[in-house]
Every structure is written in structure tokens, then in C-alpha cells.
Amino acid sequence: MEAFPMAENVLILGTGCAGLTAAIYAARAGLSPLVLEGGQPGGQLTTTSEVENFPGFVHGVDGNELITNMKGQAERFGAKFAWDRIDSVDFSGPVKKLKGGEGTYEAKAVIIATGASPRLLGIPGEKKYYGGNGVTTCATCDGAFYRNVPVAVVGGGDSACEEALFLTRFASKVYLVHRRDTFRASEIMVQRVKAHEKIELVLNVTPTEILGDEKVHTLRVIEKSGAPRDLAVKCVFVAIGHIPNSQAFTPSLEVDEGGYFVAGANTVSTRVPGVFVAGDCADHVYRQAITAAGMGCRAAIEAERWLAGH
Ligand code: NAP
């Protein structure tokens, strides 16, 4: 891709709920934003199945469909899309400079909505079997490969519960493996998991190793007593949260100890005038599709005001 000789009004990084909502608002304000789709176009909603809690959909909506519609809506108002992943930034001057693998970009205002990537367990065997051999972070993507065999999901949040429930469509049995005996997940999800005949809860255990030959055959965990326990499974679905994608922007922007962008009282303004953040890269509290969309809206409105004032 050629470098853009003229600075963009607004450069938006990321095409999850936050980035696309920012794109809709910025485009509708006549700013013709350039939107860069990064490592995971569409963001985390593209790896989920049914979204039941996005307002406006009585019977839920498919995650991919929601994202596709948001993108179409942004395009309708004049947003431009390109693919690149930003590696480094120079926010020292009035025009922000960003360098990616495909080109360099200049923009008067930047909205960073780069989301978060799945956290991994970091135990032996995990890397070896990651991908097609029995370790994954996406039940929607890989669940159908594990028909009529036992699988494990690791985690105690909404994602782990959602993945476990989704996997019951395919697997013969789903072990839900969690390090505590109370869940971070919402009560409705916990109740569904507990009620499902195919799901067995394995609580108060720590996963220590993933074993296999060509492919995974065992998840080894250690119980609180110190006793090891082997679960015979063909796949381990890791659902233990996410790490914000903020690395390329430090030290220009401030991040907290978890790597989340630190923003001002309006939740989207950074310490660099004209640079805004939105969505899961900047929100360690709510982390919902609708709150990400709300932050994208705020960021675009703030960017519009900032451009008007400069
Ligand atoms: P999360 O809420 O942060 O939960 C992560 C889970 O993984 C926790 O139970 C945590 O255990 C466990 N964990 C973390 N590190 C671990 C490790 N090294 N070893 C073993 N277990 C580990 O993450 P999430 O489930 O991905 O959810 C993220 C956000 O998205 C939440 O706000 C959630 O509500 C939202 N979400 C909503 C829906 C929905 O509404 N349908 C669906 C999916 C996600 P501890 O509990 O012991 O810390």
C-alpha cells in the first residue's frame, strides 16, 4: 500500500464493535475516516456465535452478521477500509505518524480500538498443540472438529461458560475446568452450565500440562490437595480472558499494570491531544460489545470536536 501523502482527518485502528462504531460516527460527521483492519478483522464478535445481549435483537444476533452490518453502515457514510497492523507510532507532532507492515500513515486524529487477544495458560504442551492439534481459544471456529469426543474448557468467566455450552452441540462430554469453586461468569450462564447433562465441572484445580502424541489426548490438572488428575480429552479450549493490544503504542500512551490504555474522565481521551482509545484495549471493567460500541461513539465525537477546535 502506498503511503498517504496527505494526513487523514481520522485514522481508526481496529474493526471490532468499538472501531466500527467510531467509523460510523466519524463518517457520518463527514470526516471520511480511514479504518485499518488489523490481525483479527471484525474483532472478538467474529469468534462468538449468538450475541444475546446486544440491544435491539429480541432473539439474539449472529456475531459475524452484527459486525458485517456495522461495517456496511460505516461504508455507506464514506468510511474507507484497508488492512494493516501498526508496529510503531510517533505522536510528538501535530500530525500523528504511524508505521505498519504495509505502509505509513499520517492523521490529524487517531482512534485506537485494537481490542484484546486471548490469554494463554503458558503450560507445557500448550504451544506444541496450539492450532489444529488440540489446543485452541475459539470454540466457534474449532468446535465442529471435535464431534463425539470429550473436550475441556478452561476458565470460569462468561467466555468459558459460553464455549462449554456451545461445545455440547458436538462433543460427547465437556469438562469445565476452573481454578476456583465460584465463577466470574454471570449467574444465568453458570446456571445453564450446571444444568447441562453433558457438562462436568472440574473445580479448584490448576491445569499443569497438555499431553498427546500427534494430537492432544490428556489435560493434566492438579487438585488443591496437590494430587494430579488426568482428564482424557481430544481438545483443550482455553478461555481465560484477554490481553489488551496496546504494546505498539507505549511509551507514547500511558497503560496500567494490565496493559490497558489509561484515559481521562470521558474514558476515551489519552494524554496525547487528538489521540483517543475505545473498546477492550481501554476497558478492563465492562468489556462488552455494547460498551465497546459506546466508547467508539464517544471517541468519534471527541475526535470530531477536537478537529473542529484545531
Ligand atoms: P474473564 O471474565 O476475565 O474470566 C477469565 C476466567 O479465566 C476467570 O474465571 C479466571 O479465573 C480464569 N483465569 C484467568 N487466568 C487464568 C489462568 N492463568 N489459569 C486458569 N484460569 C485463569 O474473561 P472472559 O470470560 O473472557 O470475559 C471477558 C468479558 O467479556 C467479561 O466482561 C464477560 O462478561 C464478557 N463476556 C460476556 C459474554 C456474554 O455476555 N454472553 C460472553 C463472553 C464474554 P478467576 O475467576 O479465578 O480469576
Tab-separated table of N, CA, C and O in Angstrom, residues 151-257:
chain	number	residue	atom	x	y	z
A	151	VAL	N	-13.999	-33.124	25.466
A	151	VAL	CA	-13.133	-31.939	25.383
A	151	VAL	C	-13.150	-31.228	26.737
A	151	VAL	O	-13.998	-31.521	27.585
A	152	ALA	N	-12.193	-30.302	26.908
A	152	ALA	CA	-12.161	-29.500	28.137
A	152	ALA	C	-12.185	-28.028	27.774
A	152	ALA	O	-11.602	-27.615	26.763
A	153	VAL	N	-12.852	-27.239	28.599
A	153	VAL	CA	-12.783	-25.779	28.502
A	153	VAL	C	-12.157	-25.303	29.805
A	153	VAL	O	-12.577	-25.735	30.876
A	154	VAL	N	-11.162	-24.418	29.719
A	154	VAL	CA	-10.521	-23.894	30.925
A	154	VAL	C	-10.963	-22.451	31.133
A	154	VAL	O	-10.878	-21.635	30.200
A	155	GLY	N	-11.416	-22.133	32.358
A	155	GLY	CA	-11.824	-20.767	32.675
A	155	GLY	C	-13.115	-20.753	33.472
A	155	GLY	O	-13.850	-21.758	33.494
A	156	GLY	N	-13.396	-19.624	34.118
A	156	GLY	CA	-14.606	-19.527	34.932
A	156	GLY	C	-15.399	-18.271	34.647
A	156	GLY	O	-16.237	-17.868	35.433
A	157	GLY	N	-15.135	-17.648	33.490
A	157	GLY	CA	-15.860	-16.433	33.119
A	157	GLY	C	-16.978	-16.736	32.129
A	157	GLY	O	-17.262	-17.898	31.814
A	158	ASP	N	-17.620	-15.675	31.643
A	158	ASP	CA	-18.704	-15.851	30.668
A	158	ASP	C	-18.226	-16.564	29.410
A	158	ASP	O	-18.948	-17.376	28.837
A	159	SER	N	-16.987	-16.259	28.985
A	159	SER	CA	-16.480	-16.893	27.762
A	159	SER	C	-16.399	-18.396	27.939
A	159	SER	O	-16.813	-19.162	27.067
A	160	ALA	N	-15.833	-18.834	29.067
A	160	ALA	CA	-15.675	-20.272	29.302
A	160	ALA	C	-17.040	-20.949	29.338
A	160	ALA	O	-17.233	-22.014	28.731
A	161	CYS	N	-18.000	-20.339	30.016
A	161	CYS	CA	-19.347	-20.934	30.095
A	161	CYS	C	-19.988	-20.989	28.717
A	161	CYS	O	-20.586	-21.991	28.328
A	162	GLU	N	-19.852	-19.884	27.978
A	162	GLU	CA	-20.440	-19.824	26.639
A	162	GLU	C	-19.825	-20.891	25.735
A	162	GLU	O	-20.523	-21.579	24.997
A	163	GLU	N	-18.492	-21.024	25.808
A	163	GLU	CA	-17.807	-22.013	24.971
A	163	GLU	C	-18.246	-23.422	25.364
A	163	GLU	O	-18.481	-24.272	24.512
A	164	ALA	N	-18.335	-23.685	26.667
A	164	ALA	CA	-18.726	-25.018	27.133
A	164	ALA	C	-20.117	-25.370	26.611
A	164	ALA	O	-20.343	-26.465	26.085
A	165	LEU	N	-21.038	-24.414	26.712
A	165	LEU	CA	-22.402	-24.667	26.244
A	165	LEU	C	-22.424	-24.891	24.736
A	165	LEU	O	-23.088	-25.802	24.238
A	166	PHE	N	-21.661	-24.086	24.011
A	166	PHE	CA	-21.610	-24.224	22.554
A	166	PHE	C	-21.059	-25.608	22.170
A	166	PHE	O	-21.557	-26.278	21.273
A	167	LEU	N	-20.033	-26.051	22.888
A	167	LEU	CA	-19.373	-27.316	22.544
A	167	LEU	C	-20.254	-28.538	22.805
A	167	LEU	O	-20.004	-29.609	22.239
A	168	THR	N	-21.281	-28.386	23.644
A	168	THR	CA	-22.167	-29.528	23.884
A	168	THR	C	-22.891	-29.958	22.605
A	168	THR	O	-23.385	-31.070	22.520
A	169	ARG	N	-22.909	-29.082	21.604
A	169	ARG	CA	-23.525	-29.452	20.321
A	169	ARG	C	-22.746	-30.550	19.616
A	169	ARG	O	-23.268	-31.277	18.794
A	170	PHE	N	-21.460	-30.617	19.896
A	170	PHE	CA	-20.590	-31.538	19.161
A	170	PHE	C	-20.005	-32.623	20.065
A	170	PHE	O	-20.061	-33.802	19.751
A	171	ALA	N	-19.392	-32.207	21.160
A	171	ALA	CA	-18.594	-33.127	21.979
A	171	ALA	C	-19.484	-34.134	22.708
A	171	ALA	O	-20.669	-33.884	22.952
A	172	SER	N	-18.878	-35.292	23.059
A	172	SER	CA	-19.621	-36.286	23.840
A	172	SER	C	-19.711	-35.831	25.299
A	172	SER	O	-20.671	-36.131	25.995
A	173	LYS	N	-18.667	-35.100	25.734
A	173	LYS	CA	-18.648	-34.621	27.113
A	173	LYS	C	-17.786	-33.367	27.157
A	173	LYS	O	-16.793	-33.264	26.433
A	174	VAL	N	-18.152	-32.407	28.005
A	174	VAL	CA	-17.360	-31.178	28.139
A	174	VAL	C	-16.982	-31.006	29.609
A	174	VAL	O	-17.865	-30.861	30.466
A	175	TYR	N	-15.682	-31.067	29.899
A	175	TYR	CA	-15.214	-30.745	31.248
A	175	TYR	C	-15.011	-29.235	31.322
A	175	TYR	O	-14.295	-28.666	30.493
A	176	LEU	N	-15.639	-28.596	32.299
A	176	LEU	CA	-15.372	-27.168	32.508
A	176	LEU	C	-14.402	-27.065	33.681
A	176	LEU	O	-14.755	-27.370	34.832
A	177	VAL	N	-13.174	-26.678	33.371
A	177	VAL	CA	-12.077	-26.731	34.338
A	177	VAL	C	-11.812	-25.316	34.856
A	177	VAL	O	-11.459	-24.423	34.088
A	178	HIS	N	-11.967	-25.138	36.166
A	178	HIS	CA	-11.826	-23.781	36.730
A	178	HIS	C	-10.997	-23.845	38.009
A	178	HIS	O	-11.098	-24.803	38.777
A	179	ARG	N	-10.206	-22.806	38.253
A	179	ARG	CA	-9.282	-22.851	39.387
A	179	ARG	C	-9.939	-22.527	40.723
A	179	ARG	O	-9.298	-22.633	41.762
A	180	ARG	N	-11.183	-22.077	40.707
A	180	ARG	CA	-11.896	-21.795	41.963
A	180	ARG	C	-13.202	-22.579	41.969
A	180	ARG	O	-13.514	-23.284	41.000
A	181	ASP	N	-14.002	-22.413	43.035
A	181	ASP	CA	-15.313	-23.073	43.020
A	181	ASP	C	-16.456	-22.066	42.905
A	181	ASP	O	-17.623	-22.416	42.984
A	182	THR	N	-16.096	-20.788	42.711
A	182	THR	CA	-17.120	-19.809	42.346
A	182	THR	C	-16.709	-19.196	41.009
A	182	THR	O	-15.524	-19.181	40.667
A	183	PHE	N	-17.714	-18.710	40.306
A	183	PHE	CA	-17.472	-18.278	38.928
A	183	PHE	C	-17.484	-16.760	38.796
A	183	PHE	O	-18.202	-16.073	39.516
A	184	ARG	N	-16.697	-16.290	37.844
A	184	ARG	CA	-16.725	-14.887	37.461
A	184	ARG	C	-17.888	-14.646	36.480
A	184	ARG	O	-18.342	-13.523	36.306
A	185	ALA	N	-18.345	-15.701	35.873
A	185	ALA	CA	-19.416	-15.606	34.864
A	185	ALA	C	-20.723	-15.129	35.497
A	185	ALA	O	-20.921	-15.264	36.705
A	186	SER	N	-21.611	-14.608	34.652
A	186	SER	CA	-22.919	-14.155	35.138
A	186	SER	C	-23.743	-15.365	35.590
A	186	SER	O	-23.572	-16.475	35.092
A	187	GLU	N	-24.651	-15.116	36.521
A	187	GLU	CA	-25.409	-16.199	37.149
A	187	GLU	C	-26.200	-17.015	36.124
A	187	GLU	O	-26.251	-18.248	36.208
A	188	ILE	N	-26.743	-16.341	35.121
A	188	ILE	CA	-27.572	-17.057	34.139
A	188	ILE	C	-26.726	-18.094	33.377
A	188	ILE	O	-27.165	-19.211	33.114
A	189	MET	N	-25.468	-17.724	33.079
A	189	MET	CA	-24.582	-18.645	32.361
A	189	MET	C	-24.179	-19.809	33.270
A	189	MET	O	-24.156	-20.958	32.844
A	190	VAL	N	-23.889	-19.496	34.522
A	190	VAL	CA	-23.489	-20.552	35.466
A	190	VAL	C	-24.635	-21.552	35.629
A	190	VAL	O	-24.418	-22.769	35.615
A	191	GLN	N	-25.843	-21.049	35.737
A	191	GLN	CA	-26.990	-21.950	35.912
A	191	GLN	C	-27.175	-22.844	34.686
A	191	GLN	O	-27.446	-24.032	34.803
A	192	ARG	N	-26.991	-22.280	33.507
A	192	ARG	CA	-27.128	-23.087	32.281
A	192	ARG	C	-26.069	-24.179	32.227
A	192	ARG	O	-26.334	-25.305	31.833
A	193	VAL	N	-24.845	-23.802	32.610
A	193	VAL	CA	-23.740	-24.768	32.594
A	193	VAL	C	-24.013	-25.899	33.587
A	193	VAL	O	-23.875	-27.081	33.264
A	194	LYS	N	-24.434	-25.520	34.787
A	194	LYS	CA	-24.673	-26.527	35.831
A	194	LYS	C	-25.813	-27.469	35.459
A	194	LYS	O	-25.813	-28.635	35.841
A	195	ALA	N	-26.760	-26.937	34.690
A	195	ALA	CA	-27.937	-27.749	34.355
A	195	ALA	C	-27.688	-28.683	33.167
A	195	ALA	O	-28.482	-29.583	32.917
A	196	HIS	N	-26.580	-28.470	32.455
A	196	HIS	CA	-26.395	-29.244	31.215
A	196	HIS	C	-25.827	-30.621	31.496
A	196	HIS	O	-24.791	-30.762	32.151
A	197	GLU	N	-26.514	-31.643	30.986
A	197	GLU	CA	-26.106	-33.024	31.296
A	197	GLU	C	-24.753	-33.417	30.706
A	197	GLU	O	-24.087	-34.315	31.221
A	198	LYS	N	-24.328	-32.728	29.642
A	198	LYS	CA	-23.036	-33.086	29.022
A	198	LYS	C	-21.847	-32.409	29.697
A	198	LYS	O	-20.706	-32.718	29.412
A	199	ILE	N	-22.118	-31.409	30.569
A	199	ILE	CA	-21.005	-30.649	31.159
A	199	ILE	C	-20.696	-31.151	32.567
A	199	ILE	O	-21.591	-31.286	33.402
A	200	GLU	N	-19.409	-31.468	32.788
A	200	GLU	CA	-18.967	-31.847	34.146
A	200	GLU	C	-18.031	-30.755	34.664
A	200	GLU	O	-17.050	-30.400	34.012
A	201	LEU	N	-18.336	-30.221	35.834
A	201	LEU	CA	-17.490	-29.181	36.426
A	201	LEU	C	-16.295	-29.830	37.120
A	201	LEU	O	-16.466	-30.773	37.895
A	202	VAL	N	-15.105	-29.331	36.810
A	202	VAL	CA	-13.888	-29.788	37.491
A	202	VAL	C	-13.314	-28.536	38.162
A	202	VAL	O	-12.658	-27.708	37.520
A	203	LEU	N	-13.598	-28.391	39.462
A	203	LEU	CA	-13.319	-27.121	40.148
A	203	LEU	C	-12.118	-27.223	41.092
A	203	LEU	O	-11.704	-28.322	41.472
A	204	ASN	N	-11.603	-26.048	41.455
A	204	ASN	CA	-10.455	-25.979	42.381
A	204	ASN	C	-9.243	-26.737	41.871
A	204	ASN	O	-8.545	-27.402	42.638
A	205	VAL	N	-8.994	-26.655	40.578
A	205	VAL	CA	-7.824	-27.335	40.002
A	205	VAL	C	-7.024	-26.347	39.156
A	205	VAL	O	-7.568	-25.377	38.626
A	206	THR	N	-5.741	-26.629	39.022
A	206	THR	CA	-4.869	-25.824	38.167
A	206	THR	C	-4.348	-26.700	37.035
A	206	THR	O	-3.766	-27.750	37.304
A	207	PRO	N	-4.577	-26.310	35.783
A	207	PRO	CA	-4.009	-27.084	34.673
A	207	PRO	C	-2.477	-27.002	34.712
A	207	PRO	O	-1.918	-25.911	34.913
A	208	THR	N	-1.810	-28.127	34.557
A	208	THR	CA	-0.342	-28.120	34.637
A	208	THR	C	0.336	-28.575	33.342
A	208	THR	O	1.473	-28.213	33.089
A	209	GLU	N	-0.365	-29.384	32.527
A	209	GLU	CA	0.286	-29.871	31.306
A	209	GLU	C	-0.755	-30.396	30.318
A	209	GLU	O	-1.793	-30.927	30.723
A	210	ILE	N	-0.454	-30.224	29.039
A	210	ILE	CA	-1.301	-30.815	27.998
A	210	ILE	C	-0.474	-31.876	27.305
A	210	ILE	O	0.624	-31.606	26.807
A	211	LEU	N	-0.995	-33.097	27.309
A	211	LEU	CA	-0.217	-34.233	26.798
A	211	LEU	C	-0.879	-34.806	25.555
A	211	LEU	O	-2.103	-34.733	25.404
A	212	GLY	N	-0.058	-35.397	24.680
A	212	GLY	CA	-0.611	-36.024	23.494
A	212	GLY	C	0.459	-36.750	22.719
A	212	GLY	O	1.612	-36.843	23.157
A	213	ASP	N	0.040	-37.320	21.569
A	213	ASP	CA	1.013	-37.897	20.627
A	213	ASP	C	1.102	-36.894	19.485
A	213	ASP	O	1.670	-35.843	19.642
A	214	GLU	N	0.519	-37.280	18.333
A	214	GLU	CA	0.388	-36.308	17.239
A	214	GLU	C	-0.576	-35.196	17.663
A	214	GLU	O	-0.393	-34.044	17.342
A	215	LYS	N	-1.611	-35.631	18.369
A	215	LYS	CA	-2.651	-34.700	18.829
A	215	LYS	C	-2.885	-34.894	20.317
A	215	LYS	O	-2.457	-35.893	20.888
A	216	VAL	N	-3.595	-33.963	20.900
A	216	VAL	CA	-3.837	-33.989	22.352
A	216	VAL	C	-4.651	-35.214	22.768
A	216	VAL	O	-5.604	-35.601	22.087
A	217	HIS	N	-4.274	-35.842	23.894
A	217	HIS	CA	-5.149	-36.875	24.472
A	217	HIS	C	-5.453	-36.642	25.956
A	217	HIS	O	-6.349	-37.260	26.510
A	218	THR	N	-4.689	-35.723	26.614
A	218	THR	CA	-4.892	-35.565	28.065
A	218	THR	C	-4.665	-34.115	28.501
A	218	THR	O	-3.710	-33.473	28.064
A	219	LEU	N	-5.535	-33.636	29.386
A	219	LEU	CA	-5.250	-32.405	30.128
A	219	LEU	C	-4.952	-32.818	31.561
A	219	LEU	O	-5.799	-33.428	32.230
A	220	ARG	N	-3.745	-32.511	32.006
A	220	ARG	CA	-3.372	-32.835	33.392
A	220	ARG	C	-3.619	-31.615	34.277
A	220	ARG	O	-3.189	-30.504	33.936
A	221	VAL	N	-4.297	-31.859	35.387
A	221	VAL	CA	-4.545	-30.771	36.341
A	221	VAL	C	-4.059	-31.218	37.711
A	221	VAL	O	-3.847	-32.407	37.948
A	222	ILE	N	-3.887	-30.233	38.592
A	222	ILE	CA	-3.505	-30.575	39.957
A	222	ILE	C	-4.594	-30.057	40.898
A	222	ILE	O	-5.064	-28.927	40.757
A	223	GLU	N	-5.028	-30.923	41.787
A	223	GLU	CA	-6.100	-30.546	42.712
A	223	GLU	C	-5.519	-29.762	43.883
A	223	GLU	O	-4.303	-29.743	44.078
A	224	LYS	N	-6.384	-29.140	44.675
A	224	LYS	CA	-5.907	-28.326	45.793
A	224	LYS	C	-5.071	-29.135	46.765
A	224	LYS	O	-4.128	-28.633	47.377
A	225	SER	N	-5.396	-30.419	46.905
A	225	SER	CA	-4.661	-31.304	47.812
A	225	SER	C	-3.246	-31.584	47.300
A	225	SER	O	-2.419	-32.123	48.017
A	226	GLY	N	-2.999	-31.215	46.033
A	226	GLY	CA	-1.707	-31.498	45.425
A	226	GLY	C	-1.732	-32.753	44.558
A	226	GLY	O	-0.762	-33.075	43.870
A	227	ALA	N	-2.867	-33.428	44.561
A	227	ALA	CA	-2.972	-34.663	43.773
A	227	ALA	C	-3.167	-34.334	42.299
A	227	ALA	O	-3.998	-33.482	41.964
A	228	PRO	N	-2.427	-35.003	41.406
A	228	PRO	CA	-2.649	-34.792	39.978
A	228	PRO	C	-3.891	-35.559	39.507
A	228	PRO	O	-4.260	-36.565	40.108
A	229	ARG	N	-4.508	-35.025	38.459
A	229	ARG	CA	-5.657	-35.731	37.867
A	229	ARG	C	-5.579	-35.581	36.357
A	229	ARG	O	-5.313	-34.470	35.869
A	230	ASP	N	-5.775	-36.668	35.644
A	230	ASP	CA	-5.725	-36.623	34.183
A	230	ASP	C	-7.124	-36.667	33.601
A	230	ASP	O	-7.919	-37.550	33.945
A	231	LEU	N	-7.427	-35.720	32.721
A	231	LEU	CA	-8.704	-35.724	32.016
A	231	LEU	C	-8.435	-36.163	30.575
A	231	LEU	O	-7.627	-35.534	29.880
A	232	ALA	N	-9.083	-37.235	30.153
A	232	ALA	CA	-8.891	-37.728	28.781
A	232	ALA	C	-9.733	-36.870	27.840
A	232	ALA	O	-10.967	-36.973	27.833
A	233	VAL	N	-9.079	-35.986	27.107
A	233	VAL	CA	-9.798	-35.086	26.183
A	233	VAL	C	-9.051	-34.981	24.855
A	233	VAL	O	-7.832	-35.182	24.804
A	234	LYS	N	-9.775	-34.657	23.817
A	234	LYS	CA	-9.162	-34.503	22.491
A	234	LYS	C	-8.831	-33.048	22.175
A	234	LYS	O	-8.112	-32.766	21.216
A	235	CYS	N	-9.397	-32.164	22.958
A	235	CYS	CA	-9.071	-30.754	22.720
A	235	CYS	C	-9.237	-29.955	24.008
A	235	CYS	O	-10.129	-30.242	24.811
A	236	VAL	N	-8.352	-28.972	24.192
A	236	VAL	CA	-8.447	-28.051	25.325
A	236	VAL	C	-8.788	-26.672	24.767
A	236	VAL	O	-8.035	-26.120	23.952
A	237	PHE	N	-9.944	-26.157	25.160
A	237	PHE	CA	-10.366	-24.812	24.751
A	237	PHE	C	-10.003	-23.850	25.882
A	237	PHE	O	-10.558	-23.942	26.972
A	238	VAL	N	-9.043	-22.967	25.616
A	238	VAL	CA	-8.568	-22.046	26.650
A	238	VAL	C	-9.407	-20.773	26.592
A	238	VAL	O	-9.443	-20.097	25.552
A	239	ALA	N	-10.095	-20.458	27.688
A	239	ALA	CA	-10.981	-19.272	27.718
A	239	ALA	C	-10.747	-18.535	29.030
A	239	ALA	O	-11.622	-18.452	29.887
A	240	ILE	N	-9.525	-18.014	29.202
A	240	ILE	CA	-9.144	-17.415	30.487
A	240	ILE	C	-8.900	-15.899	30.366
A	240	ILE	O	-8.064	-15.340	31.055
A	241	GLY	N	-9.636	-15.280	29.495
A	241	GLY	CA	-9.531	-13.826	29.393
A	241	GLY	C	-8.607	-13.377	28.277
A	241	GLY	O	-8.154	-14.186	27.456
A	242	HIS	N	-8.358	-12.084	28.255
A	242	HIS	CA	-7.625	-11.479	27.133
A	242	HIS	C	-6.562	-10.496	27.602
A	242	HIS	O	-6.615	-10.012	28.727
A	243	ILE	N	-5.616	-10.203	26.688
A	243	ILE	CA	-4.566	-9.220	26.958
A	243	ILE	C	-4.761	-8.063	25.967
A	243	ILE	O	-4.867	-8.299	24.760
A	244	PRO	N	-4.847	-6.826	26.479
A	244	PRO	CA	-5.114	-5.694	25.570
A	244	PRO	C	-3.993	-5.483	24.554
A	244	PRO	O	-2.821	-5.646	24.883
A	245	ASN	N	-4.382	-5.148	23.338
A	245	ASN	CA	-3.401	-4.932	22.266
A	245	ASN	C	-2.941	-3.476	22.269
A	245	ASN	O	-3.369	-2.654	21.458
A	246	SER	N	-2.056	-3.169	23.210
A	246	SER	CA	-1.607	-1.792	23.394
A	246	SER	C	-0.092	-1.643	23.204
A	246	SER	O	0.424	-0.530	23.250
A	247	GLN	N	0.603	-2.760	22.973
A	247	GLN	CA	2.068	-2.757	23.006
A	247	GLN	C	2.696	-1.783	22.020
A	247	GLN	O	3.701	-1.129	22.338
A	248	ALA	N	2.122	-1.661	20.823
A	248	ALA	CA	2.743	-0.824	19.789
A	248	ALA	C	2.681	0.674	20.132
A	248	ALA	O	3.339	1.484	19.486
A	249	PHE	N	1.888	1.029	21.143
A	249	PHE	CA	1.637	2.451	21.409
A	249	PHE	C	2.306	2.958	22.681
A	249	PHE	O	2.135	4.115	23.068
A	250	THR	N	3.031	2.062	23.357
A	250	THR	CA	3.769	2.503	24.536
A	250	THR	C	5.212	2.741	24.094
A	250	THR	O	5.695	2.034	23.205
A	251	PRO	N	5.917	3.726	24.641
A	251	PRO	CA	5.509	4.528	25.781
A	251	PRO	C	4.755	5.814	25.418
A	251	PRO	O	4.507	6.623	26.323
A	252	SER	N	4.407	6.007	24.126
A	252	SER	CA	3.713	7.274	23.783
A	252	SER	C	2.456	7.463	24.612
A	252	SER	O	2.134	8.562	25.047
A	253	LEU	N	1.718	6.357	24.814
A	253	LEU	CA	0.482	6.436	25.591
A	253	LEU	C	0.658	5.687	26.902
A	253	LEU	O	1.408	4.710	26.978
A	254	GLU	N	-0.072	6.141	27.902
A	254	GLU	CA	0.032	5.521	29.218
A	254	GLU	C	-0.852	4.276	29.289
A	254	GLU	O	-1.992	4.280	28.817
A	255	VAL	N	-0.311	3.195	29.875
A	255	VAL	CA	-1.120	1.995	30.117
A	255	VAL	C	-1.038	1.643	31.602
A	255	VAL	O	-0.082	2.027	32.285
A	256	ASP	N	-2.021	0.887	32.099
A	256	ASP	CA	-1.988	0.473	33.508
A	256	ASP	C	-1.203	-0.829	33.644
A	256	ASP	O	-0.644	-1.334	32.655
A	257	GLU	N	-1.204	-1.402	34.832
A	257	GLU	CA	-0.374	-2.601	35.061
A	257	GLU	C	-0.853	-3.800	34.240
A	257	GLU	O	-0.080	-4.712	33.948
